[in-house]
Coordinates of C-alpha atoms in Angstrom, one line a residue:
Chain B
D1 CA -14.6 -8.5 -6.9
V2 CA -10.8 -8.2 -6.9
K3 CA -9.0 -11.3 -5.2
V4 CA -5.2 -11.2 -3.9
T5 CA -4.6 -14.5 -2.0
Q6 CA -1.4 -14.9 -0.2
S7 CA -0.9 -18.3 0.6
S8 CA -0.5 -18.3 4.4
R9 CA -1.2 -15.9 7.1
Y10 CA 0.9 -16.7 9.7
L11 CA 4.6 -18.7 9.0
V12 CA 7.4 -19.4 11.4
K13 CA 10.6 -20.3 9.8
R14 CA 13.7 -20.9 11.2
T15 CA 17.3 -19.1 10.7
G16 CA 18.8 -19.9 7.5
E17 CA 15.7 -21.6 5.9
K18 CA 14.5 -20.9 2.4
V19 CA 11.2 -19.1 2.4
F20 CA 8.5 -19.2 -0.5
L21 CA 5.6 -16.4 0.2
E22 CA 3.2 -17.0 -2.7
C23 CA 0.8 -14.4 -4.2
V24 CA -2.2 -14.8 -6.8
Q25 CA -4.3 -12.6 -8.1
D26 CA -7.7 -13.5 -10.2
M27 CA -8.3 -10.1 -12.3
D28 CA -5.6 -10.1 -15.0
H29 CA -3.4 -7.7 -13.6
E30 CA 0.0 -6.4 -15.2
N31 CA 1.3 -5.1 -12.0
M32 CA 1.9 -7.0 -8.9
F33 CA 3.9 -5.6 -5.9
W34 CA 5.6 -7.1 -2.6
Y35 CA 5.5 -4.8 0.3
R36 CA 7.0 -5.5 4.1
Q37 CA 5.5 -3.6 6.8
D38 CA 7.4 -3.2 10.4
P39 CA 5.8 -1.2 13.3
G40 CA 7.0 2.8 13.0
L41 CA 8.1 2.1 9.2
G42 CA 5.0 2.0 7.4
L43 CA 5.1 -0.4 4.1
R44 CA 8.4 -0.6 2.1
L45 CA 8.3 -2.0 -1.6
I46 CA 11.0 -4.7 -1.5
Y47 CA 9.8 -5.7 -5.5
F48 CA 7.7 -5.1 -8.2
S49 CA 6.6 -6.7 -11.5
Y50 CA 4.9 -5.4 -14.5
D51 CA 4.8 -8.2 -16.5
V52 CA 5.6 -12.5 -16.6
K53 CA 9.1 -12.7 -16.1
M54 CA 10.1 -8.9 -15.3
K55 CA 10.9 -7.5 -12.1
E56 CA 12.3 -4.5 -10.5
K57 CA 14.1 -3.7 -7.1
G58 CA 11.9 -1.9 -4.3
D59 CA 13.8 0.3 -1.9
I60 CA 15.0 -3.0 0.1
P61 CA 15.4 -5.8 -2.0
E62 CA 18.3 -7.5 -0.3
G63 CA 18.1 -10.7 1.2
Y64 CA 14.6 -11.5 -1.4
S65 CA 14.4 -12.2 -4.9
V66 CA 11.0 -12.6 -6.6
S67 CA 9.5 -14.8 -9.3
R68 CA 6.9 -14.1 -11.8
E69 CA 6.7 -17.1 -14.2
K70 CA 2.6 -16.7 -14.5
K71 CA 0.6 -13.1 -14.9
E72 CA -1.6 -14.2 -11.9
R73 CA 1.5 -15.6 -9.8
F74 CA 4.3 -13.5 -7.7
S75 CA 6.4 -15.3 -5.7
L76 CA 8.9 -13.6 -2.9
I77 CA 11.9 -15.7 -1.9
L78 CA 13.9 -15.3 1.1
E79 CA 17.0 -17.4 0.1
S80 CA 18.3 -17.6 3.7
A81 CA 15.9 -16.4 6.1
S82 CA 17.1 -14.3 9.1
T83 CA 15.4 -12.8 12.3
N84 CA 15.5 -9.3 10.9
Q85 CA 13.1 -10.4 8.3
T86 CA 10.4 -11.3 10.8
S87 CA 7.7 -9.0 9.5
M88 CA 4.3 -8.5 7.9
Y89 CA 4.4 -9.2 4.2
L90 CA 2.0 -7.5 1.6
C91 CA 1.1 -8.7 -1.8
A92 CA -0.5 -6.1 -4.2
S93 CA -1.8 -6.1 -7.7
S94 CA -2.8 -3.4 -10.1
L95 CA -3.7 -2.6 -13.6
P96 CA -1.0 -0.4 -15.3
L97 CA -1.3 2.8 -13.4
R98 CA -2.8 4.9 -16.0
G99 CA -5.6 7.3 -15.3
L100 CA -7.8 8.5 -12.4
N101 CA -8.8 6.1 -9.8
T102 CA -6.3 3.5 -11.1
E103 CA -6.1 1.5 -7.5
A104 CA -4.2 -1.3 -6.0
F105 CA -5.5 -4.4 -4.3
F106 CA -3.7 -5.9 -1.5
G107 CA -3.7 -9.3 0.0
Q108 CA -4.3 -10.4 3.9
G109 CA -1.0 -10.5 4.7
T110 CA 1.5 -13.0 5.7
R111 CA 3.0 -12.6 9.3
L112 CA 6.6 -14.4 9.1
T113 CA 8.5 -14.9 12.3
V114 CA 12.1 -16.2 11.7
V115 CA 13.3 -18.1 15.3
Chain C
L1 CA 8.2 10.5 -6.6
A2 CA 7.5 13.3 -4.5
K3 CA 7.5 13.1 -0.5
T4 CA 4.9 13.5 1.6
T5 CA 4.7 14.4 5.1
Q6 CA 1.9 13.5 7.3
P7 CA 1.0 13.6 11.1
I8 CA 1.8 10.2 13.0
S9 CA -1.2 10.2 14.9
M10 CA -4.5 12.0 15.8
D11 CA -7.3 11.1 18.1
S12 CA -11.3 12.2 17.8
Y13 CA -14.4 11.6 19.3
E14 CA -17.0 9.7 17.2
G15 CA -19.2 11.9 15.4
Q16 CA -16.9 14.4 14.7
E17 CA -15.4 15.5 11.3
V18 CA -11.7 14.7 10.8
N19 CA -9.4 16.2 8.6
I20 CA -5.8 14.6 7.7
T21 CA -3.7 17.3 6.2
C22 CA -0.5 15.5 3.9
S23 CA 2.3 17.8 2.8
H24 CA 3.9 17.2 -0.7
N25 CA 5.9 20.4 -1.7
N26 CA 7.7 19.0 -4.6
I27 CA 4.7 17.3 -6.2
A28 CA 5.1 17.2 -10.3
T29 CA 2.6 18.6 -12.5
N30 CA 1.7 14.8 -13.6
D31 CA 1.2 13.4 -10.1
Y32 CA -2.2 12.2 -8.6
I33 CA -2.9 12.2 -5.0
T34 CA -4.1 9.0 -3.6
W35 CA -5.4 7.8 -0.1
Y36 CA -5.6 4.3 1.4
Q37 CA -6.7 3.2 4.6
Q38 CA -5.1 0.1 6.7
F39 CA -7.5 -1.5 9.2
P40 CA -5.3 -3.8 12.0
S41 CA -4.2 -7.3 10.5
Q42 CA -5.4 -6.0 7.0
G43 CA -3.6 -4.9 3.7
P44 CA -4.2 -1.2 2.4
R45 CA -7.6 -0.2 0.9
F46 CA -7.9 2.7 -1.7
I47 CA -10.0 5.3 -0.4
I48 CA -9.8 8.4 -3.0
Q49 CA -7.9 9.8 -5.7
G50 CA -8.0 13.4 -7.0
Y51 CA -5.7 15.8 -9.1
K52 CA -7.2 19.5 -8.0
T53 CA -9.8 21.0 -6.3
K54 CA -12.3 19.1 -4.5
V55 CA -13.3 15.1 -4.8
T56 CA -16.0 13.3 -3.0
N57 CA -17.2 9.6 -2.9
E58 CA -19.2 8.0 -0.4
V59 CA -16.4 7.3 2.0
A60 CA -14.5 11.1 2.3
S61 CA -13.8 14.3 0.6
L62 CA -10.4 15.0 -0.7
F63 CA -9.6 19.5 -0.9
I64 CA -6.5 20.3 -3.1
P65 CA -5.6 23.5 -3.1
A66 CA -4.5 25.5 -6.3
D67 CA -0.9 25.2 -5.6
R68 CA -1.2 21.3 -5.3
K69 CA 1.7 21.1 -2.3
S70 CA -0.8 19.8 0.3
S71 CA -4.1 18.0 0.4
T72 CA -6.6 17.4 3.2
L73 CA -8.4 14.2 3.3
S74 CA -11.5 14.7 5.4
L75 CA -13.9 12.3 6.7
P76 CA -17.4 13.5 7.7
R77 CA -18.8 12.1 11.3
V78 CA -16.2 9.6 12.3
S79 CA -16.9 6.3 14.2
L80 CA -15.1 3.8 15.9
S81 CA -14.6 1.5 12.9
D82 CA -12.9 4.5 11.0
T83 CA -10.1 3.8 13.5
A84 CA -7.6 2.8 11.1
V85 CA -4.0 4.1 9.8
Y86 CA -4.1 6.7 6.8
Y87 CA -1.8 6.9 4.0
C88 CA -1.0 9.7 1.3
L89 CA 0.7 8.5 -1.7
V90 CA 1.6 11.0 -4.5
G91 CA 2.9 9.9 -7.8
L92 CA 2.3 9.2 -11.6
T93 CA -0.6 7.0 -12.3
V94 CA 0.5 6.6 -16.0
G95 CA 2.8 3.9 -16.8
N96 CA 4.5 1.1 -14.4
T97 CA 5.1 3.1 -11.1
P98 CA 5.2 1.7 -8.0
L99 CA 3.0 2.6 -5.3
V100 CA 5.6 4.3 -2.4
F101 CA 4.1 4.7 1.3
G102 CA 5.1 6.6 4.0
K103 CA 4.4 6.1 7.5
G104 CA 1.2 7.2 7.7
T105 CA -1.4 8.8 10.1
R106 CA -3.1 6.8 12.9
L107 CA -6.5 7.7 13.5
S108 CA -8.1 6.5 16.9
V109 CA -11.5 7.5 17.2
I110 CA -12.9 7.6 20.8
A111 CA -16.4 7.0 22.1

């Protein structure tokens, strides 16, 4: 079974703190993604990576950065947390998207509250 | 990526068949149609994917008309445990294209 593990289910941080959200996958997937999910807005793509040390901006990258030093690990960094970054953060991984039935596997999510 | 439109919410009684339709008028020739399901407090999970006509698996069926401008996810005889948000995605499955989710359809199954 593919496993995507996010380091924390719940996290509370103070405004201005630097926050690291870690994601590890165990299936040697090339692609990894970070989304945030807010009520009424669905899932929005923050960043994605299709190879080690490669990163691409998604729809809402402002206020975030990412790091992919190893294939299995993709970290999301909030340089200076703000209250509007309070959200559910979801990590996903997939093989390169080719062919039918290629799917993305998601972690359980990290509910981050910035106070 | 093709934009998708689907109903915000739907209600159904247990045991009924539920059909959720997604519009994707500007779908491209190479685009596939994929549906994900998300339960509360969990990440989405893949349900079904298709290119044209009909696809069926143990969870659902996917109907795609010839013009491919819409698709319908069909859930047979829903139960309370099918209460979830269902997302329709349209995009390339060749190369390194990220998955772009819309707002999804919130299905509530009532006893």
